[in-house]
Coordinates of C-alpha atoms and ligand atoms in Angstrom, one line a residue:
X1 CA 8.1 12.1 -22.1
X2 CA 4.3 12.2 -20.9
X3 CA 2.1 10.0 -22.2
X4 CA -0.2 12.8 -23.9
X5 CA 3.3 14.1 -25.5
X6 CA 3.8 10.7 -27.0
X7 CA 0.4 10.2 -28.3
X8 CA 0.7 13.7 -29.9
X9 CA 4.5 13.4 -31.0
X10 CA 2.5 10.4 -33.1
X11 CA -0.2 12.4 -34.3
X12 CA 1.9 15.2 -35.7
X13 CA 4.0 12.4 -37.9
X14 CA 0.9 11.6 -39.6
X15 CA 0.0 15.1 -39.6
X16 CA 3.4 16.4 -41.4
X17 CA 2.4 13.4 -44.0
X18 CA -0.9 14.8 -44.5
X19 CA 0.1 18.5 -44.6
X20 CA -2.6 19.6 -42.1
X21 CA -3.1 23.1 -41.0
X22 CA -2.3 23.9 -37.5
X23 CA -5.8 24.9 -37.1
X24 CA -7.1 21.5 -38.2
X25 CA -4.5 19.9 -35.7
X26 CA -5.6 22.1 -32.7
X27 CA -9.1 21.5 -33.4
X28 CA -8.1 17.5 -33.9
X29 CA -6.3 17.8 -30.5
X30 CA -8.4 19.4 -28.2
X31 CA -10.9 17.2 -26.3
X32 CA -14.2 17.6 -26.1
X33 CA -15.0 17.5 -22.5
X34 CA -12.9 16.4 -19.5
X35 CA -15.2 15.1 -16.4
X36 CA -13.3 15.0 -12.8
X37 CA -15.1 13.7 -10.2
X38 CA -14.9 13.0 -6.1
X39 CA -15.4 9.4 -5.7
X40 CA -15.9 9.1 -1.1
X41 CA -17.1 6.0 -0.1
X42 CA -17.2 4.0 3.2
X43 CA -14.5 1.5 3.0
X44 CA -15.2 -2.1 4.9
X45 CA -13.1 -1.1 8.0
X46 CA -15.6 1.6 8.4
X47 CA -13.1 4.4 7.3
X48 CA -13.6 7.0 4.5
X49 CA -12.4 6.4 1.2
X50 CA -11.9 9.2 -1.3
X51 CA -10.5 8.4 -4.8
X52 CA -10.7 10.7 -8.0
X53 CA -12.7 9.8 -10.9
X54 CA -12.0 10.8 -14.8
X55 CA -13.9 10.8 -18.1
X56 CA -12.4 12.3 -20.8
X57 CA -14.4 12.4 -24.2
X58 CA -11.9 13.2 -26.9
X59 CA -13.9 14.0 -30.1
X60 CA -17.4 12.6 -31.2
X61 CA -17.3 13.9 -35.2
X62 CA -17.7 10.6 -36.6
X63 CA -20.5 9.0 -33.5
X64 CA -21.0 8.6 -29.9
X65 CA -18.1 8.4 -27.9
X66 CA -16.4 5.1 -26.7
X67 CA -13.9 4.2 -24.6
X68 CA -12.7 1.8 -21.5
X69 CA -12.3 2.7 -18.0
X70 CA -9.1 1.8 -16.1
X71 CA -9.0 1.1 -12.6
X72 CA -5.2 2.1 -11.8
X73 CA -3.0 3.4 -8.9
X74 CA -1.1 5.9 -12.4
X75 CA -4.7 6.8 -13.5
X76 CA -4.4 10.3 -13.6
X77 CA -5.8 12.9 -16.3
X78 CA -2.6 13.5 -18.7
X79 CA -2.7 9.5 -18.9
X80 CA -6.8 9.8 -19.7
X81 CA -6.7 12.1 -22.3
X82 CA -4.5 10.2 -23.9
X83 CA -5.4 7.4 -24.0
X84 CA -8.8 9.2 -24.9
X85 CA -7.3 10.3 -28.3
X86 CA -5.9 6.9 -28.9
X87 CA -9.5 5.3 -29.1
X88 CA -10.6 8.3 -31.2
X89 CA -8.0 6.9 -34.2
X90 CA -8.7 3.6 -33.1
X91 CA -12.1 3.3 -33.6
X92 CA -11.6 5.3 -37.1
X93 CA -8.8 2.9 -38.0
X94 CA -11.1 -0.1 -37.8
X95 CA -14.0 2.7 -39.2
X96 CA -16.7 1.7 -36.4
X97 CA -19.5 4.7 -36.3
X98 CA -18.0 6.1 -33.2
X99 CA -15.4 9.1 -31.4
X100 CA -13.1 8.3 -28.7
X101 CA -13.5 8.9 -24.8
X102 CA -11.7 7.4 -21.9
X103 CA -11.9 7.1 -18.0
X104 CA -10.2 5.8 -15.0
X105 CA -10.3 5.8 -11.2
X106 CA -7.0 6.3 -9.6
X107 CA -7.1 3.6 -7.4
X108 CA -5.3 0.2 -6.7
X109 CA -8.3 -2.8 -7.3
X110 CA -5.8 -5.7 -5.8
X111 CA -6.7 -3.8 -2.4
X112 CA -10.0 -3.2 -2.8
X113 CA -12.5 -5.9 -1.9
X114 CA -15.6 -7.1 -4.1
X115 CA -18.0 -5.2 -2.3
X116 CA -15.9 -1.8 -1.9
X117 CA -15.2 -2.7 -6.3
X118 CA -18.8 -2.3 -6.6
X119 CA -19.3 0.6 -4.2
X120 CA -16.3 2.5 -6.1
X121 CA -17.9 1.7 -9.2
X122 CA -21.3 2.7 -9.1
X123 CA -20.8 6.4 -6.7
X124 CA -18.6 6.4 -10.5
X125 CA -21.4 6.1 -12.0
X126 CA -23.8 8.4 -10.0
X127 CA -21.3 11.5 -10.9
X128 CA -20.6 10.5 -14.9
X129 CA -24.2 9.1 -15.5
X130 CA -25.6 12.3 -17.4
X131 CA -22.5 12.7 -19.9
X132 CA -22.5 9.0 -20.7
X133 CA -25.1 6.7 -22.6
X134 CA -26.0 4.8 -25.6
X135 CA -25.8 7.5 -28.5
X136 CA -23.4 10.0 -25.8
X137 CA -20.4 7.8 -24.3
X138 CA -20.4 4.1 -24.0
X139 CA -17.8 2.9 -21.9
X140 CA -16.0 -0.7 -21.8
X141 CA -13.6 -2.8 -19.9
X142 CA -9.9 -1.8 -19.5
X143 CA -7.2 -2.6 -17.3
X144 CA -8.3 -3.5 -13.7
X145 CA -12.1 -3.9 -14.4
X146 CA -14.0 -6.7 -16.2
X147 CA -17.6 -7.5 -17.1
X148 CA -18.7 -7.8 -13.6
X149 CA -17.5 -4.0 -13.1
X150 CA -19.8 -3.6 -16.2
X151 CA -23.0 -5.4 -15.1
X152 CA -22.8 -2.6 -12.2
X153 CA -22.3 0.0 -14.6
X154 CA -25.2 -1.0 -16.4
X155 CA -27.6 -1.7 -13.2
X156 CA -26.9 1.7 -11.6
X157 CA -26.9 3.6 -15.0
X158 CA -30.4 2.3 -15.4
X159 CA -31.6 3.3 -12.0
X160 CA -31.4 7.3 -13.4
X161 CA -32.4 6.6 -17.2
X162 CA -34.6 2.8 -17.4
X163 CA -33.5 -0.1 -19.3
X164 CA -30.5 0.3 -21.5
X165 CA -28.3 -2.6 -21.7
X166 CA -26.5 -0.3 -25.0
X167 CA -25.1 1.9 -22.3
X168 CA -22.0 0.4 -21.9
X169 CA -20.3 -2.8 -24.0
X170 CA -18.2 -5.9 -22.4
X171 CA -20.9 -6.8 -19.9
X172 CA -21.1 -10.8 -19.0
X173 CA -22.9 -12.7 -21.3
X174 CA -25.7 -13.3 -18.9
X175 CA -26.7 -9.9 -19.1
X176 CA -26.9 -8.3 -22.5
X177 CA -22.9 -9.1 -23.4
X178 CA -21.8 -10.4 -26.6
X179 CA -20.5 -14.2 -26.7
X180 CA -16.2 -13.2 -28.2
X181 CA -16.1 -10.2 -26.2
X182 CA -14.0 -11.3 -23.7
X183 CA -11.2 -12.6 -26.3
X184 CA -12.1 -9.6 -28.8
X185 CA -9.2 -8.0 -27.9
X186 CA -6.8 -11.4 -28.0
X187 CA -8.0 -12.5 -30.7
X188 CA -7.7 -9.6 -32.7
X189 CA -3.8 -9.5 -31.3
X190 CA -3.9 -13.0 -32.9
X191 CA -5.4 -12.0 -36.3
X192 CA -3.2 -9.1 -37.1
X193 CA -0.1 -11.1 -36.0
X194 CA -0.6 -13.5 -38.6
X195 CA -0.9 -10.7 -41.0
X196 CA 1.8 -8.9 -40.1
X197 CA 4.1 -12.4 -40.1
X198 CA 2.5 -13.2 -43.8
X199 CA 3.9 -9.6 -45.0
X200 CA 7.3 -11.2 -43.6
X201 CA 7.2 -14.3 -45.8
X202 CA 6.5 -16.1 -42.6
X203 CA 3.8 -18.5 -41.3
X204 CA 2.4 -18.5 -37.9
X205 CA 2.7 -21.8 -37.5
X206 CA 6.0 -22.4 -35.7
X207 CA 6.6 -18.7 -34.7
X208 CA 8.6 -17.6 -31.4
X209 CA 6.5 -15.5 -29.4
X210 CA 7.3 -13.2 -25.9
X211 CA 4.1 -11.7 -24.8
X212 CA 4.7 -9.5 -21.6
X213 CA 1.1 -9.1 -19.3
X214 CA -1.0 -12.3 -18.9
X215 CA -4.3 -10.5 -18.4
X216 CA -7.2 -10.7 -20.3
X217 CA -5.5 -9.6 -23.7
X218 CA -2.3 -11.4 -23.0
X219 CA -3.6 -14.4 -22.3
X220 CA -6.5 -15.1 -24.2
X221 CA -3.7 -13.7 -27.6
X222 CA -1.5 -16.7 -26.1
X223 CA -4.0 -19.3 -26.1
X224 CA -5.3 -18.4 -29.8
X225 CA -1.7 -18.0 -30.9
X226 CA -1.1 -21.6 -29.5
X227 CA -4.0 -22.8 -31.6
X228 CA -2.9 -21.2 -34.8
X229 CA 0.4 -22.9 -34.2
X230 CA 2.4 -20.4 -32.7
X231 CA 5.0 -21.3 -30.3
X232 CA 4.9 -19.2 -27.1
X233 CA 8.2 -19.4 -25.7
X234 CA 7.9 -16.5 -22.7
X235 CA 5.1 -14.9 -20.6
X236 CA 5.2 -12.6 -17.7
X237 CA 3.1 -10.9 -15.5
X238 CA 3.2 -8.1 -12.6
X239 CA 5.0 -10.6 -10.4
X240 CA 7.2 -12.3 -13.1
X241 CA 8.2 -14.1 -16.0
X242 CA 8.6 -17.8 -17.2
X243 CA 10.1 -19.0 -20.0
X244 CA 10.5 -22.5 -21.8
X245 CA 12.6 -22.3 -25.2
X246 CA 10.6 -25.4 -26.7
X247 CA 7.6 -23.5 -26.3
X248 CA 5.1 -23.3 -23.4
X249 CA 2.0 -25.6 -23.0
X250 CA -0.6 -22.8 -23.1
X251 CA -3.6 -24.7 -21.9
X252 CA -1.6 -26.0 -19.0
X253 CA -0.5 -22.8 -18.0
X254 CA -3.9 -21.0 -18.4
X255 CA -5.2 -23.7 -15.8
X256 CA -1.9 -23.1 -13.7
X257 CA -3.0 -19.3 -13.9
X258 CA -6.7 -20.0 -12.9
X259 CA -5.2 -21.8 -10.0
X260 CA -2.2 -19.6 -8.7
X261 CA -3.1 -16.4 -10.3
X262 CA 0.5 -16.1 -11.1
X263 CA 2.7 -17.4 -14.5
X264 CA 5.6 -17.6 -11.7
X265 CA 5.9 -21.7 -10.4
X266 CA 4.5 -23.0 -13.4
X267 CA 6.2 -27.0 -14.0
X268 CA 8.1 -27.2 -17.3
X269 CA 9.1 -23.4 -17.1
X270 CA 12.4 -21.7 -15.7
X271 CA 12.2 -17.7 -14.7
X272 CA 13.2 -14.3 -16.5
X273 CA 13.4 -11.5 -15.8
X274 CA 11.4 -8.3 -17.8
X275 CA 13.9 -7.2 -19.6
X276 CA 15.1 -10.8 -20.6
X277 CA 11.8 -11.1 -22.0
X278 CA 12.0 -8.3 -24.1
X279 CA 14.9 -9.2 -25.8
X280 CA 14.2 -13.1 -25.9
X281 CA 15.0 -14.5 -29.0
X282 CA 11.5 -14.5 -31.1
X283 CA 10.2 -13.6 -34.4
X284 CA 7.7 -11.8 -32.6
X285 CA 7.6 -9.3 -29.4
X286 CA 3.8 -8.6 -27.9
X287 CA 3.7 -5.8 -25.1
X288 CA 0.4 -6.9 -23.5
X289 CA 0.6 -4.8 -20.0
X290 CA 0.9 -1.0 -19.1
X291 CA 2.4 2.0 -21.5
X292 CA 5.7 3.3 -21.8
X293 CA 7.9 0.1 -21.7
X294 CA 9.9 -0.4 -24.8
X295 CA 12.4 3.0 -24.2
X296 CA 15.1 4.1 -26.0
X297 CA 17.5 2.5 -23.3
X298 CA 15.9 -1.1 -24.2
X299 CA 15.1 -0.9 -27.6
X300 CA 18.3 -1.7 -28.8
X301 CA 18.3 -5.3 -27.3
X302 CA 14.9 -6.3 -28.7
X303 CA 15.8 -9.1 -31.1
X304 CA 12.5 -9.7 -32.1
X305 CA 11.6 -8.7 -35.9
X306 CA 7.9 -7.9 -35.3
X307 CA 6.2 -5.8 -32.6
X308 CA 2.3 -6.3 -32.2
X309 CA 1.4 -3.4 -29.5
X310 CA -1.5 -5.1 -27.5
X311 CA -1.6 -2.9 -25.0
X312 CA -2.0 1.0 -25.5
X313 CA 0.6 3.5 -25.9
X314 CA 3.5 0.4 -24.7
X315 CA 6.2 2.1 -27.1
X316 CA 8.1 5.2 -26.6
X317 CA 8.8 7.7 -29.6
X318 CA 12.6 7.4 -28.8
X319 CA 12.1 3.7 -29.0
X320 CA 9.8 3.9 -32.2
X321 CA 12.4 5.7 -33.9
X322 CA 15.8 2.7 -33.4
X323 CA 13.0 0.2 -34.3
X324 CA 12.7 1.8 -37.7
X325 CA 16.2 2.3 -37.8
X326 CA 16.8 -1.6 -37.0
X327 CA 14.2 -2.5 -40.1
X328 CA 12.3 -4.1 -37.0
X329 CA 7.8 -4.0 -38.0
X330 CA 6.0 -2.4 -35.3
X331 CA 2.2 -2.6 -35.9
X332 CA 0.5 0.2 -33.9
X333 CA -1.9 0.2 -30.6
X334 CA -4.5 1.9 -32.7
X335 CA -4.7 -1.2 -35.3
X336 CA -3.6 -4.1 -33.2
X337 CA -5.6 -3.8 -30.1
X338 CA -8.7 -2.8 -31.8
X339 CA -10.2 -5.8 -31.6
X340 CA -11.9 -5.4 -27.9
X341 CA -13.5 -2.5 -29.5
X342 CA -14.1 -3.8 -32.4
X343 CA -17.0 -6.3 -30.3
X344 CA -17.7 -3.8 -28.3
X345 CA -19.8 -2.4 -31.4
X346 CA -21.1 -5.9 -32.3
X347 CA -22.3 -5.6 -28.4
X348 CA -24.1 -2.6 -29.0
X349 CA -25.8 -3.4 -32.1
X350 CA -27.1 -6.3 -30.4
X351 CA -28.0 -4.4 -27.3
X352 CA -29.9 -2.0 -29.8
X353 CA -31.8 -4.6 -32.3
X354 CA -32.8 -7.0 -29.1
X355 CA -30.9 -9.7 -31.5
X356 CA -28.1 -12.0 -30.1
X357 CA -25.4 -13.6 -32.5
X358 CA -23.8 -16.6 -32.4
X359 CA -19.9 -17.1 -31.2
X360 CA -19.3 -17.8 -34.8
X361 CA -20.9 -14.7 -36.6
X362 CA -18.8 -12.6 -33.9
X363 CA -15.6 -14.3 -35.0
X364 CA -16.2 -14.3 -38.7
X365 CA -17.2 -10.3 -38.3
X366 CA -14.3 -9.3 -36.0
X367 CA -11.7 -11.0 -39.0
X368 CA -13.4 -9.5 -41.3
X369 CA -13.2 -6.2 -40.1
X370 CA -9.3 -6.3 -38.5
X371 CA -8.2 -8.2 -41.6
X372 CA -9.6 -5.6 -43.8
X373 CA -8.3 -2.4 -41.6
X374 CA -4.8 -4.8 -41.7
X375 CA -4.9 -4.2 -45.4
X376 CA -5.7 -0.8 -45.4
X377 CA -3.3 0.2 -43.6
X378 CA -0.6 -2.0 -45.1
X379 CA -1.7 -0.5 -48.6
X380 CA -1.4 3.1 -47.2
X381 CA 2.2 2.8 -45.6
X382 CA 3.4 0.8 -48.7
X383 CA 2.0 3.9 -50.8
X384 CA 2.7 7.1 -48.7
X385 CA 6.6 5.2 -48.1
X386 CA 5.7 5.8 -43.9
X387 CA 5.3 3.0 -41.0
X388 CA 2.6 1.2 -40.2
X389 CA 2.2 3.6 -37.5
X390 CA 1.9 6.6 -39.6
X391 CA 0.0 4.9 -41.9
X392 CA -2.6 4.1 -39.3
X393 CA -2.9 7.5 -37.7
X394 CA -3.2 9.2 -41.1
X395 CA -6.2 6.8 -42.1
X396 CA -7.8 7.3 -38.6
X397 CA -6.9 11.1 -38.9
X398 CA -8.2 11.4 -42.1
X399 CA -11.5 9.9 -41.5
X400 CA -11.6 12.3 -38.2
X401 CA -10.9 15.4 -40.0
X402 CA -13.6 14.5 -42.9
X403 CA -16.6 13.8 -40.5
X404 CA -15.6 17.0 -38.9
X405 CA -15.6 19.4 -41.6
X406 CA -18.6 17.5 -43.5
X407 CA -21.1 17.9 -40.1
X408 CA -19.7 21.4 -40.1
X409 CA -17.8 23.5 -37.6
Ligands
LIG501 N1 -10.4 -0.6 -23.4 C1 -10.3 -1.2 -24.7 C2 -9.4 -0.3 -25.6 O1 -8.5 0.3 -25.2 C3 -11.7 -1.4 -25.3 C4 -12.6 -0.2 -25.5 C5 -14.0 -0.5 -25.8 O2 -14.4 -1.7 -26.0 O3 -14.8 0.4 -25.9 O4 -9.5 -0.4 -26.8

């Protein structure tokens, strides 16, 4: 199954639930506008590179458009739109003032060097920079880029339209970012966790935890996990996976990581494989790397009782279904992850009111706002009898659909 069938096999769940009209789902459905662009740029060994660029702006009913931009070899524009939808939901779920875009370069940034990185990035910008911008499209970090692909972002944007630091969110902090951006997205991982284990009778402190991907989300959801109290007994990344059953010291293998780049090696730690991790023997299970991992030929070894999707779109329908079956909690993408764009808005409002906020303020806010989505949600799926899942995309949908028909069709 695609990835656009899966995000659509969720969104007519919550649509049966809400007894939408297949109009109302078609209209929901279809995005807005799909950019595709040439990317050709001279790479360092003087040959041509030519890559493809997407932007895919999914629906803008309830505010401008907002999404990350992946730098992937699987980039491609099924996987876009997508993933385009997702942050459509998401951004309702967590009821910021915006719609839902995405965008991507299919391209592999392990082989591309600093300077080609920033060559890539802003010829990206040059083709996209008239359908993106403060109140149009703001984009954000994903997978493969970071706030130094931002800063470019925002220095070539404002070559075409002058100074406009709101044009794009996750930039470094030297440069119109917000302090907490960079662990938004971890720390909301962390936050909803510890709901989710509290529904379950069950503390934080002292829970097992497998988190597969040790990138920005995976490990900055490790380290605040470890604070809270959390025992982190496996990690992996693209290369592999360590495991210590007494629970992994987190600080010392963040500074192993800075050093090696790798979880693999690190003292105190024996290997595992992928699919060892996934069915390690935790309380909880966070996918924190690429989509479409937990399958219906795996699903049935996961021993862990809670899922916490930090990455998007990590769980497949057939998968979805035996962890209902099995009584196992899955808490959704669209809730869990939504705390990267949940700063990302803080960003913005900064970047428009010329105002900075404290670390503090941004932390308060951000569990504020995932605690009280958390809850919402909870209350909906305890109500309507449905997953948290459901429950989530028939919130997100609902808000959608109302903007929609209020503005006027
Ligand atoms: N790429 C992140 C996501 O999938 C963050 C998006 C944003 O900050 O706009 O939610």
């Amino acid at each position: 199954m695609s990835s656009i069938e899966t995000a659509q096999r969720y969104f007519h769940l919550a649509a049966d639930v809400m007894d939408l009209s297949s109009n109302m789902r078609t209209l929901l459905l279809t995005p807005l506008r799909e950019v595709k662009v040439q990317i050709a740029l001279e790479l360092d060994n003087g040959e041509i590179g030519t890559f493809i660029g997407y932007r895919i702006q999914h629906d803008k009913a309830r505010g401008p458009m907002k999404g990350g931009l992946r730098y992937h070899p699987e980039v491609d524009a099924e996987e876009v739109l997508s993933l385009a939808s997702l942050m459509t939901w998401k951004t309702a779920v967590v009821d910021l003032p915006y719609g839902g875009a995405k965008g991507g370069i299919s391209v592999d940034p392990s082989k591309l060097s600093q300077g080609e990185m920033e060559r890539i990035t802003r010829k990206f910008v040059d083709e996209i920079h008239d359908v993106i911008g403060p109140d149009k499209d703001i984009p954000a970090p994903d997978m493969g880029t970071n706030a130094q692909v931002m800063a470019w972002i925002n220095n070539q944007y404002e070559k075409f339209h002058g100074f406009n630091p709101a044009c794009v969110t996750g930039k470094p902090v030297e440069l119109h970012g917000a302090d907490g951006r960079e662990e938004a997205t971890g720390r909301g991982v962390a936050i909803v966790t510890e709901a989710a284990l509290n529904k379950l009778k069950q503390s934080v402190q002292g829970a097992k935890i497998a988190i597969q991907g040790f990138g920005n989300v995976g490990s900055f959801a490790a380290r605040i996990l470890h604070e809270m109290g959390a025992t982190v007994i496996a990690v992996s990344d693209a290369f592999g996976g360590i495991q210590n059953k007494q629970g992994l010291d987190i600080p010392k293998l963040l500074e192993h990581v800075a050093a090696t780049r790798k979880v693999e090696g690190f003292a105190g730690s024996e290997p595992i494989s992928n699919a060892e991790l996934l069915a390690a023997e935790v309380d909880v299970l966070i996918p924190a790397a690429i989509g479409g991992v937990l399958t219906k030929e795996n699903a049935k070894d996961v021993r862990a009782k809670l899922i916490i999707e930090a990455a998007n779109n990590p769980t497949m329908p057939e998968a979805d279904e035996i962890f209902e079956d099995r009584g196992i909690l899955v808490i959704p993408d669209i809730l869990a992850n939504a705390g990267g764009v949940t700063v990302s808005y803080f960003e913005w409002v900064q970047n428009q009111q010329y105002f900075s906020w404290d670390i503090e303020r941004v932390r308060a806010e951000l569990t504020k706002m995932m605690s009280s989505a958390f809850d919402r949600v909870w209350k909906l799926a305890t109500e309507k009898k449905v997953s948290p899942r459901v429950a989530a995309y028939v919130l997100g949908i609902g808000r959608v659909g109302r903007a929609t028909i209020l503005g006027g069709i």
